PDB file of C-alpha atoms and ligand atoms in Angstrom:
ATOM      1  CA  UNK M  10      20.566   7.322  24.224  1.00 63.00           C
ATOM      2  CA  UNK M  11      20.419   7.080  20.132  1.00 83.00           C
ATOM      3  CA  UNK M  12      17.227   6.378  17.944  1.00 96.00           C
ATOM      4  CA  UNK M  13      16.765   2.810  16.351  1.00 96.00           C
ATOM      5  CA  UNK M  14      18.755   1.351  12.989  1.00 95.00           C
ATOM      6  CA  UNK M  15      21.375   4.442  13.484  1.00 95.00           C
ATOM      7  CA  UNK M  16      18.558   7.029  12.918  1.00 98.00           C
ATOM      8  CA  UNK M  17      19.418  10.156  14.111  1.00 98.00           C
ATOM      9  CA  UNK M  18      16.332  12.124  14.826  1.00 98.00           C
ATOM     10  CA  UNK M  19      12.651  11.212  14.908  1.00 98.00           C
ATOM     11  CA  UNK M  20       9.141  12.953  12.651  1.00 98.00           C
ATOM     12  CA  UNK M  21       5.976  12.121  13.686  1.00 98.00           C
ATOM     13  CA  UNK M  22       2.559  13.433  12.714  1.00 98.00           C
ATOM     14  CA  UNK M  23      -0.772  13.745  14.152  1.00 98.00           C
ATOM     15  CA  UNK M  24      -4.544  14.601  13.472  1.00 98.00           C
ATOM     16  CA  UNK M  25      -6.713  15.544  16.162  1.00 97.00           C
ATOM     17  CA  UNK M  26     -10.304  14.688  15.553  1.00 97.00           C
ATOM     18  CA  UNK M  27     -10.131  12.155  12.966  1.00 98.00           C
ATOM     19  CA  UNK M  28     -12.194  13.448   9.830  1.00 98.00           C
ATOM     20  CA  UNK M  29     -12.615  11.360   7.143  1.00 98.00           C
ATOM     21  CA  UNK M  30     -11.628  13.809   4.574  1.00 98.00           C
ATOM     22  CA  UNK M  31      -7.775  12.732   5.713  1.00 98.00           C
ATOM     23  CA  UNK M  32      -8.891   9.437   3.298  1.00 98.00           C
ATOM     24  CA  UNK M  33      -8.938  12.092   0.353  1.00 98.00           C
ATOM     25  CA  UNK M  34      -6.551  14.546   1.582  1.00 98.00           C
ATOM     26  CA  UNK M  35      -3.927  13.370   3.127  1.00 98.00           C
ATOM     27  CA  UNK M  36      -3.332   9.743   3.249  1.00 98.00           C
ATOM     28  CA  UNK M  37      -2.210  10.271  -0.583  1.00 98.00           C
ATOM     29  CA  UNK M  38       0.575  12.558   0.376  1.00 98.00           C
ATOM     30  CA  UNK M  39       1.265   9.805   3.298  1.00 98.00           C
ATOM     31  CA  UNK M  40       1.427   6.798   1.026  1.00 98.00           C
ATOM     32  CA  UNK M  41       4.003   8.818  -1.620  1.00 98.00           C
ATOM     33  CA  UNK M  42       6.506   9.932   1.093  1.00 98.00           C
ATOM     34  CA  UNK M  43       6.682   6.615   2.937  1.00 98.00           C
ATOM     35  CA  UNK M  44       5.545   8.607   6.368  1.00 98.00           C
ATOM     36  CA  UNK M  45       2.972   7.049   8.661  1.00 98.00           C
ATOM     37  CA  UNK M  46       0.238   9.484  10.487  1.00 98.00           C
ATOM     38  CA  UNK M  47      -2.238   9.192  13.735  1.00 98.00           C
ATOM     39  CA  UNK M  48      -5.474  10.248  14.290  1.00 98.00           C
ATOM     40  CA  UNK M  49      -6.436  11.167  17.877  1.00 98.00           C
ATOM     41  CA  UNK M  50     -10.747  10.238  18.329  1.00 98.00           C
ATOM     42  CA  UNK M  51     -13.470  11.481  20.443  1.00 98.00           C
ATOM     43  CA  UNK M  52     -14.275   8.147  21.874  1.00 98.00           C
ATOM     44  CA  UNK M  53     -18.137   9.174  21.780  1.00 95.00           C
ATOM     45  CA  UNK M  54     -17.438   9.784  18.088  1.00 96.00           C
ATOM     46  CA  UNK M  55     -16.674   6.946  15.680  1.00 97.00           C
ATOM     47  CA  UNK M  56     -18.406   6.895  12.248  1.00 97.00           C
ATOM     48  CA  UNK M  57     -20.215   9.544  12.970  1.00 97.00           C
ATOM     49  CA  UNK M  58     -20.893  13.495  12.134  1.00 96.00           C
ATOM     50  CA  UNK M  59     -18.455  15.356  14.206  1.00 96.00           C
ATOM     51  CA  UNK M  60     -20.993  16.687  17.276  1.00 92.00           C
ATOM     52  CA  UNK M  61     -18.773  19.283  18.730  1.00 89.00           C
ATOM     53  CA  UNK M  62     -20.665  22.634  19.037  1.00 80.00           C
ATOM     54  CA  UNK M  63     -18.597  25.374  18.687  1.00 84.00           C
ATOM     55  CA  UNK M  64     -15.587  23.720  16.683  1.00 90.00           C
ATOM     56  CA  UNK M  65     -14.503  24.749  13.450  1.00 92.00           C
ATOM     57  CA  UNK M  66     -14.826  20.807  12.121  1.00 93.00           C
ATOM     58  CA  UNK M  67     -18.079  20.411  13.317  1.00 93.00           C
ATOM     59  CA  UNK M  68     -20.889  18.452  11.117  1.00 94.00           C
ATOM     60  CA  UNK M  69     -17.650  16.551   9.535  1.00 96.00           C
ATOM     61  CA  UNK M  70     -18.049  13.435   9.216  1.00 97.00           C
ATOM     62  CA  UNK M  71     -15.397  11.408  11.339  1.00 98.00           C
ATOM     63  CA  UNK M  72     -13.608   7.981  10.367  1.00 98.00           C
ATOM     64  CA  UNK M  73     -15.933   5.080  11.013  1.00 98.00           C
ATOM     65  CA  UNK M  74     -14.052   1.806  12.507  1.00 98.00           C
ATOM     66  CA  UNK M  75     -13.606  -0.082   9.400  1.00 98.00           C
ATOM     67  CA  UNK M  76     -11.758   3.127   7.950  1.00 98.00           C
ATOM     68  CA  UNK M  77      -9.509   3.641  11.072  1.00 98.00           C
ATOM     69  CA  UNK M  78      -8.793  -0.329  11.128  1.00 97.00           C
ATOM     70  CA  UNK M  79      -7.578  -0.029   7.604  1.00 98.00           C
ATOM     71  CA  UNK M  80      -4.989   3.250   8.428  1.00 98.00           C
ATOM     72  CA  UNK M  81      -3.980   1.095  11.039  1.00 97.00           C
ATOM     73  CA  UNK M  82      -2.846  -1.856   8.538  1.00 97.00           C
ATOM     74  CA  UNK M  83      -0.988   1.232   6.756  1.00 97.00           C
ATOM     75  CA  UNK M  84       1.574   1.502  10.173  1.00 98.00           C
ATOM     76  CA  UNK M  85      -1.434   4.904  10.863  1.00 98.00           C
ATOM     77  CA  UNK M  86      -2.156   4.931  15.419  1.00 98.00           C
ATOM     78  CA  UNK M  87      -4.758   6.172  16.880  1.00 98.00           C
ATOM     79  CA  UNK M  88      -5.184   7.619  20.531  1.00 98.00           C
ATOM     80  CA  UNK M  89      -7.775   8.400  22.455  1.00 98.00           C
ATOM     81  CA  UNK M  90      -9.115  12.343  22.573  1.00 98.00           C
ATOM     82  CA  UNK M  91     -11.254  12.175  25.471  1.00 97.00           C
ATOM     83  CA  UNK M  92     -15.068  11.154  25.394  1.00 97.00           C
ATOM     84  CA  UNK M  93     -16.610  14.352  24.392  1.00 96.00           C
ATOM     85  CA  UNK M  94     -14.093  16.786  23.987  1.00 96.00           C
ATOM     86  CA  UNK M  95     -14.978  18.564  26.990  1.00 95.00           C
ATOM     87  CA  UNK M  96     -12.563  20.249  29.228  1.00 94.00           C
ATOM     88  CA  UNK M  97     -11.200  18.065  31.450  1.00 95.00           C
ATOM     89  CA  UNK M  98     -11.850  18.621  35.582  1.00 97.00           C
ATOM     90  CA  UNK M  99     -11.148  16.644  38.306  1.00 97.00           C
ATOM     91  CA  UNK M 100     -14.712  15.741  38.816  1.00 98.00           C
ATOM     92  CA  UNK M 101     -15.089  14.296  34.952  1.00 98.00           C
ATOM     93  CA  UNK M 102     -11.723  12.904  34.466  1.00 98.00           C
ATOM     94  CA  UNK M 103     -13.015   9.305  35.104  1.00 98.00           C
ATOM     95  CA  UNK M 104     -15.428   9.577  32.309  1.00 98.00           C
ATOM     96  CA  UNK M 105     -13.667  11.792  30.017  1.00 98.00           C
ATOM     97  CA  UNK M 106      -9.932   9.808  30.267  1.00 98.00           C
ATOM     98  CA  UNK M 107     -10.410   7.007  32.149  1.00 98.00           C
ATOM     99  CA  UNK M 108     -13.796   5.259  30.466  1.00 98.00           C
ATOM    100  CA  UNK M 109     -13.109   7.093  27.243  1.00 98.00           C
ATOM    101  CA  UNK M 110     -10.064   4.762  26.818  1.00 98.00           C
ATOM    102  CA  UNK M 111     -12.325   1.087  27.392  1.00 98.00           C
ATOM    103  CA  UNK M 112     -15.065   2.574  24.835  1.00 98.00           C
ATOM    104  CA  UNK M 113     -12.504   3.792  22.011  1.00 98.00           C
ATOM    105  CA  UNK M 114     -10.620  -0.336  22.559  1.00 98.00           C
ATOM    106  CA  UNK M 115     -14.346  -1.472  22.271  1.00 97.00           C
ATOM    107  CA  UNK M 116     -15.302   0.196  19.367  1.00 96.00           C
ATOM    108  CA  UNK M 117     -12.068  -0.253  17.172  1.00 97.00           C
ATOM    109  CA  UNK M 118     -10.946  -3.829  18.560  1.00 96.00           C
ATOM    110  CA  UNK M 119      -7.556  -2.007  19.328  1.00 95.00           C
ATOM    111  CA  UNK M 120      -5.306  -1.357  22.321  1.00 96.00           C
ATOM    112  CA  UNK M 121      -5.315   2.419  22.923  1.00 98.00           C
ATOM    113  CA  UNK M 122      -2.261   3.686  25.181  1.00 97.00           C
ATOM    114  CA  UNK M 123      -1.813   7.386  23.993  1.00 98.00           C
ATOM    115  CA  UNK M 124      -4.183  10.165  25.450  1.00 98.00           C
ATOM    116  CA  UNK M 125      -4.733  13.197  23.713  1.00 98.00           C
ATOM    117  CA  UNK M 126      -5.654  16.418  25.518  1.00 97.00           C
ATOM    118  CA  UNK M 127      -8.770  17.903  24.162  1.00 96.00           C
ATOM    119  CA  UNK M 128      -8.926  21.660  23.454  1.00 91.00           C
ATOM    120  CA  UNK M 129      -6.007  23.962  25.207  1.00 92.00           C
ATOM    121  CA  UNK M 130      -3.321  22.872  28.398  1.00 94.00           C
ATOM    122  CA  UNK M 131      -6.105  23.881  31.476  1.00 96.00           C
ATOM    123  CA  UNK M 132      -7.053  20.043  30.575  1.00 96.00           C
ATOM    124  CA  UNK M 133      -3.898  18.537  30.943  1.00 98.00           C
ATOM    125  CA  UNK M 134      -3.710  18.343  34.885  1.00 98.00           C
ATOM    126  CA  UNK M 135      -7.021  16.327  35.020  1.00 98.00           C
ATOM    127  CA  UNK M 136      -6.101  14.175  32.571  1.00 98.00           C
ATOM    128  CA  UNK M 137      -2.269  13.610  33.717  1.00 98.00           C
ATOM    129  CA  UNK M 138      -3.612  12.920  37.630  1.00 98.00           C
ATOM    130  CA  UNK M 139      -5.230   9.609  36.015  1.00 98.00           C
ATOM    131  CA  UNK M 140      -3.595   8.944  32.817  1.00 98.00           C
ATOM    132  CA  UNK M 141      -1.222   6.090  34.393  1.00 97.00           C
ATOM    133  CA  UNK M 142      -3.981   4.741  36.100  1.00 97.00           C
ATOM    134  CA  UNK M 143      -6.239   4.515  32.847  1.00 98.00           C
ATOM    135  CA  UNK M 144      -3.817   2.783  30.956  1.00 98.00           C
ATOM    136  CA  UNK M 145      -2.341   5.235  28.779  1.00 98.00           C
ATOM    137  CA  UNK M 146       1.688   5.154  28.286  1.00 98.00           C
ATOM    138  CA  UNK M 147       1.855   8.410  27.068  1.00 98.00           C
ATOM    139  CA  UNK M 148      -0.131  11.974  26.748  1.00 98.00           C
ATOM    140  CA  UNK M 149       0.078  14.364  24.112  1.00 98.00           C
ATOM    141  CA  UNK M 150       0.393  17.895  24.390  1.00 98.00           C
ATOM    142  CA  UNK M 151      -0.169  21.248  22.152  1.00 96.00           C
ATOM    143  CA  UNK M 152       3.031  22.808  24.156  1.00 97.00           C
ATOM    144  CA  UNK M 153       5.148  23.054  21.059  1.00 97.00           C
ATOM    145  CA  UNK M 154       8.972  21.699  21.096  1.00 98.00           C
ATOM    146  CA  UNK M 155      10.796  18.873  20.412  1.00 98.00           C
ATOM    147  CA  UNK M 156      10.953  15.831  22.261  1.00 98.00           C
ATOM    148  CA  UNK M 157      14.432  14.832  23.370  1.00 96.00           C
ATOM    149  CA  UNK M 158      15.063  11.231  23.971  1.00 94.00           C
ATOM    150  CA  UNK M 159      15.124  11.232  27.730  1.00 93.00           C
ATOM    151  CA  UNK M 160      11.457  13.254  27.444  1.00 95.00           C
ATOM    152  CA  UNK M 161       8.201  12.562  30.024  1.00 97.00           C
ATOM    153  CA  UNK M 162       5.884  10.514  27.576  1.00 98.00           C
ATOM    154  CA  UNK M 163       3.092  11.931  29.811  1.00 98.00           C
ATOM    155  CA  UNK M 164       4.381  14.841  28.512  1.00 98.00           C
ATOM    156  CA  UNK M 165       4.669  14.842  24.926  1.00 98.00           C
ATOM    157  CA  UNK M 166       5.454  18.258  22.924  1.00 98.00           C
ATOM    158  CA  UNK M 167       3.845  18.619  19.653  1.00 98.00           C
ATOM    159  CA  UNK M 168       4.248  21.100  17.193  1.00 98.00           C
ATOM    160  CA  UNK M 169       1.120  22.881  15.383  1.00 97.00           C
ATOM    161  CA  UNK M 170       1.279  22.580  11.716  1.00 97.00           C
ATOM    162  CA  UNK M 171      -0.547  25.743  10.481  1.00 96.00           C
ATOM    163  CA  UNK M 172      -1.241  27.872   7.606  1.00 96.00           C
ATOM    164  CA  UNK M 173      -0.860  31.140  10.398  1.00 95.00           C
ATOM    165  CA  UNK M 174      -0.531  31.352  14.099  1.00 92.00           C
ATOM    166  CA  UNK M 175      -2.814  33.374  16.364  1.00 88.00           C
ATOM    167  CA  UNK M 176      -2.258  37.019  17.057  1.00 88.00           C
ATOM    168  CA  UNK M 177      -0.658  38.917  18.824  1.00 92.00           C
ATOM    169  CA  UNK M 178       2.022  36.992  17.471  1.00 89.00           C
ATOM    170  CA  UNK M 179       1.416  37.039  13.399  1.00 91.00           C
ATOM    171  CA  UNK M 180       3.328  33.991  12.188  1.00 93.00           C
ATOM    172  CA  UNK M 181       2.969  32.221   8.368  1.00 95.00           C
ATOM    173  CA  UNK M 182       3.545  28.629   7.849  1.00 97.00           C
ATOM    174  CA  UNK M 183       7.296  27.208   8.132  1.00 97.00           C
ATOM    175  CA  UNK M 184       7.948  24.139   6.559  1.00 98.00           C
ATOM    176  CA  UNK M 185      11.105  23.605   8.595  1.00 98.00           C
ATOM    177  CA  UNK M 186       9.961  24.968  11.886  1.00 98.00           C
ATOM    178  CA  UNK M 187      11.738  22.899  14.711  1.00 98.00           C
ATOM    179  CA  UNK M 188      13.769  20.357  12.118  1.00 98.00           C
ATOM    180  CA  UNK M 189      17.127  22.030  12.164  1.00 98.00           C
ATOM    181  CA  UNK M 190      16.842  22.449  16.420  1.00 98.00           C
ATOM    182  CA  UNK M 191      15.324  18.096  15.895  1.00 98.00           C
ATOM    183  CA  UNK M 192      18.477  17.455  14.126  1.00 98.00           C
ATOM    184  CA  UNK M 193      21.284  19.376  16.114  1.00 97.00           C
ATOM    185  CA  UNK M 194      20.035  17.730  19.562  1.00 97.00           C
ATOM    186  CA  UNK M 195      19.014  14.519  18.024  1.00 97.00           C
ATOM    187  CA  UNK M 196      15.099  15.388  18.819  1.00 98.00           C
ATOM    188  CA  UNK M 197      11.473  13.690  18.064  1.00 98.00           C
ATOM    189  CA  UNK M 198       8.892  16.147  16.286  1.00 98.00           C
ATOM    190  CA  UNK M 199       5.473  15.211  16.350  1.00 98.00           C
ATOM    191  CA  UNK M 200       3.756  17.385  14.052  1.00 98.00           C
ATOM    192  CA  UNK M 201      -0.215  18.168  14.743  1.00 98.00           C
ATOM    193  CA  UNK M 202      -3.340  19.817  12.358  1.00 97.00           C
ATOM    194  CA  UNK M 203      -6.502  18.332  12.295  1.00 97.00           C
ATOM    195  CA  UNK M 204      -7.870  17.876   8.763  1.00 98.00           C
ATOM    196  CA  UNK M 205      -5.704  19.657   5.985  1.00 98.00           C
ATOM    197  CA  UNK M 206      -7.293  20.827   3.094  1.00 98.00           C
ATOM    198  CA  UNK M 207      -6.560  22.155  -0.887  1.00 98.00           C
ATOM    199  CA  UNK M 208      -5.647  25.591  -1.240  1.00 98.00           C
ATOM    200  CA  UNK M 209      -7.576  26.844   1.954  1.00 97.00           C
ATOM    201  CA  UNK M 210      -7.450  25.424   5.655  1.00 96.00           C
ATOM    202  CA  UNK M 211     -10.414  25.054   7.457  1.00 95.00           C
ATOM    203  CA  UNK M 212      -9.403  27.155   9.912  1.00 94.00           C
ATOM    204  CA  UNK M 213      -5.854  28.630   9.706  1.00 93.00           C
ATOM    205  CA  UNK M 214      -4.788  28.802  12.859  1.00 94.00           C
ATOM    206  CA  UNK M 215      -5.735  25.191  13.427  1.00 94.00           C
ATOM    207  CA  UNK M 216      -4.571  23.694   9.914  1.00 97.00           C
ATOM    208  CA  UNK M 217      -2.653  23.693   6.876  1.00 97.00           C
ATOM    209  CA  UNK M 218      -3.408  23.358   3.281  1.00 98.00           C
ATOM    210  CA  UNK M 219      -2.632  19.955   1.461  1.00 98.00           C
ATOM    211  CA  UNK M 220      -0.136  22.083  -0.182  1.00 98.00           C
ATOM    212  CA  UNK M 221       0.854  23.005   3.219  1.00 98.00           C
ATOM    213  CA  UNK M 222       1.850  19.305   4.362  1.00 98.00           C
ATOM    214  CA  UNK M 223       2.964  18.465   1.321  1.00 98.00           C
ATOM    215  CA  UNK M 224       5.833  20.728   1.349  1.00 98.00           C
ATOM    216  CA  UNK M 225       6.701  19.863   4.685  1.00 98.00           C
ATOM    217  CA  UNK M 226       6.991  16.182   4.292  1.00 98.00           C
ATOM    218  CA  UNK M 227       9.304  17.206   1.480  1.00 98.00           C
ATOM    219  CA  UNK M 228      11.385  19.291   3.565  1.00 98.00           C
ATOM    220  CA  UNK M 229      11.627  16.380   6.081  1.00 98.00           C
ATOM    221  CA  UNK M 230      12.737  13.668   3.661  1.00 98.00           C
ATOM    222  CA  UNK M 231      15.209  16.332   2.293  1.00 98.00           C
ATOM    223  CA  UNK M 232      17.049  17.558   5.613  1.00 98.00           C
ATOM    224  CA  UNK M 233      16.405  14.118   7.052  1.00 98.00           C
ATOM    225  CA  UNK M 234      17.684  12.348   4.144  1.00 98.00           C
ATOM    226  CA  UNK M 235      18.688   8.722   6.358  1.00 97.00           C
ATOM    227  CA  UNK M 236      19.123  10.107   9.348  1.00 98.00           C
ATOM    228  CA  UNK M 237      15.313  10.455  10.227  1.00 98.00           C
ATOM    229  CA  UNK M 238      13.341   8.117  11.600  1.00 98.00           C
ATOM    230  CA  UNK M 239      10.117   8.223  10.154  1.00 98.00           C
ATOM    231  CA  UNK M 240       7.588   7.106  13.089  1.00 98.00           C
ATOM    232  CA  UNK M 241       4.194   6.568  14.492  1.00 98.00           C
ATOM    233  CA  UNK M 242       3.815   8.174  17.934  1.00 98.00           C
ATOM    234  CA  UNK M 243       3.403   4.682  19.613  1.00 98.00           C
ATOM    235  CA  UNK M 244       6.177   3.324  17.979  1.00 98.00           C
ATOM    236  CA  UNK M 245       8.526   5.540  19.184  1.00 98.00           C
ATOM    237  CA  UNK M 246       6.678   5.673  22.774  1.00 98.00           C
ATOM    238  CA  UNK M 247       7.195   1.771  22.671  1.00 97.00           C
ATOM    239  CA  UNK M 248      10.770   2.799  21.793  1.00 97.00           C
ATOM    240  CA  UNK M 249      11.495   5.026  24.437  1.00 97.00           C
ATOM    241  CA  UNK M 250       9.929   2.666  27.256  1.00 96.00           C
ATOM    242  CA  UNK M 251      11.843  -0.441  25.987  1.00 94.00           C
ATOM    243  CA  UNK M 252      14.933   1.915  26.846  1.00 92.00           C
ATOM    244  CA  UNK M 253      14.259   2.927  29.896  1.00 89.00           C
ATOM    245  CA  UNK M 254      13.324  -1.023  30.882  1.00 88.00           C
ATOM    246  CA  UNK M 255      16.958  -1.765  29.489  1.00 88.00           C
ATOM    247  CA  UNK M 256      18.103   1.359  31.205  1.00 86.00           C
ATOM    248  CA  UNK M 257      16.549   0.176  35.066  1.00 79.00           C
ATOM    249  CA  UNK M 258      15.988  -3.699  34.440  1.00 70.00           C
ATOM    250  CA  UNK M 259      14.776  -4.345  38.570  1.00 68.00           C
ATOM    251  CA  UNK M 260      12.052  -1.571  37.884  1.00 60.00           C
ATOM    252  CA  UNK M 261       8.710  -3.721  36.966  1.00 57.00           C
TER     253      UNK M 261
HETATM  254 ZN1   ZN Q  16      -9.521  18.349  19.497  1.00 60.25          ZN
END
């Protein structure tokens, strides 16, 4: 199993949440080293004032439709983030994962196929029990590793991109953390933050400075060089699933 065009291992990027400071923030770092991101939305919250309480982006204002249309002519996804951002149980599942998914293709006038788990992994068995059902092709995780080619797309690993890491474990930011292990077993990163900022995150164990991603985007064009595949998370879902079709034609 090999990566597309001889590419030898795969970076992606994600931002949970959606703010519409990424316009000012990040999108200029995107556009100058040729890498495409994806913003994962709280279906209930398009356009609008981030309504979260207790989150560290709350009151920000979030990308309205025209905005997230336009990333999207830039080769930017989107998934879906649930409907509220609530933790997701059995008994809310077809609200929070299921509906979540018809109001965020409503809203944007998009297909949606990538769910991302709101707030920590006790969400994740709710929302994997009717993922497949819902429509999604693939889930996204905050279980950090790197993808290898043959990986469960309802099972995607991401990799937190932030200024420090929670204690007990006191960890800085690493601008190659995970590339070297990507590029020995021929991996797919998928980076994730939520709204990086200059000089100071928002909240450092949940971002990185513009500074931050700008010196890892360098480090990934320099290891990568032409061997990386530089890659929206549906693209490379798309990818993998046209492979496995090739792979197991008689399977539907
Ligand atoms: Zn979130």
């Amino acid at each position: 199993m090999s990566w597309p065009d001889g590419k030898k291992w795969v970076y992606s990027i994600t931002y949970d949440e959606g703010c519409q400071a990424l316009l000012e923030h990040a999108l200029p770092i995107h556009r100058r080293y040729g890498i495409p991101g994806h913003v994962a939305l709280v279906a209930g919250q398009i356009g609008v004032p981030r309504n979260c309480p207790g989150s560290s982006y709350n009151g920000m204002m979030i990308l309205s439709a025209a905005e997230i249309r336009m990333l999207r002519g830039e080769g930017w996804g989107v998934s879906c983030h649930s409907m509220t951002h609530a933790a997701t149980t059995e008994a809310n599942a077809e609200e929070e994962v299921v509906r979540s998914r018809k109001v965020l293709e409503d809203a944007l006038g998009m297909p949606i196929r990538v769910y991302c788990v709101p707030g920590d992994m006790n969400s994740y068995p709710a929302a994997r029990a009717v993922a497949q059902r819902a429509g999604y092709d693939a889930i996204l995780t905050i279980h950090d590793d790197v993808n290898s080619p043959a990986c469960d797309l309802y099972y995607l690993h991401r990799v937190p991109l932030h200024a420090q890491y929670p204690p007990p474990f006191f960890s800085e930011f690493d601008p190659y953390k995970r590339i070297h292990q990507a590029i020995d077993r021929g991996g797919w990163i998928i980076d994730y933050c939520h709204c990086p900022m200059p000089d100071k995150p928002i909240h450092p164990a949940k971002d990185c400075t513009t500074q931050q991603l700008e010196e890892r985007f360098a480090t990934v064009r320099r290891l990568g060089g032409n061997d990386v595949w530089l890659a929206e998370v549906t693209k490379v879902a798309d990818y993998l699933l046209e492979q496995s079709r090739m792979a197991a034609p008689d399977l539907p």
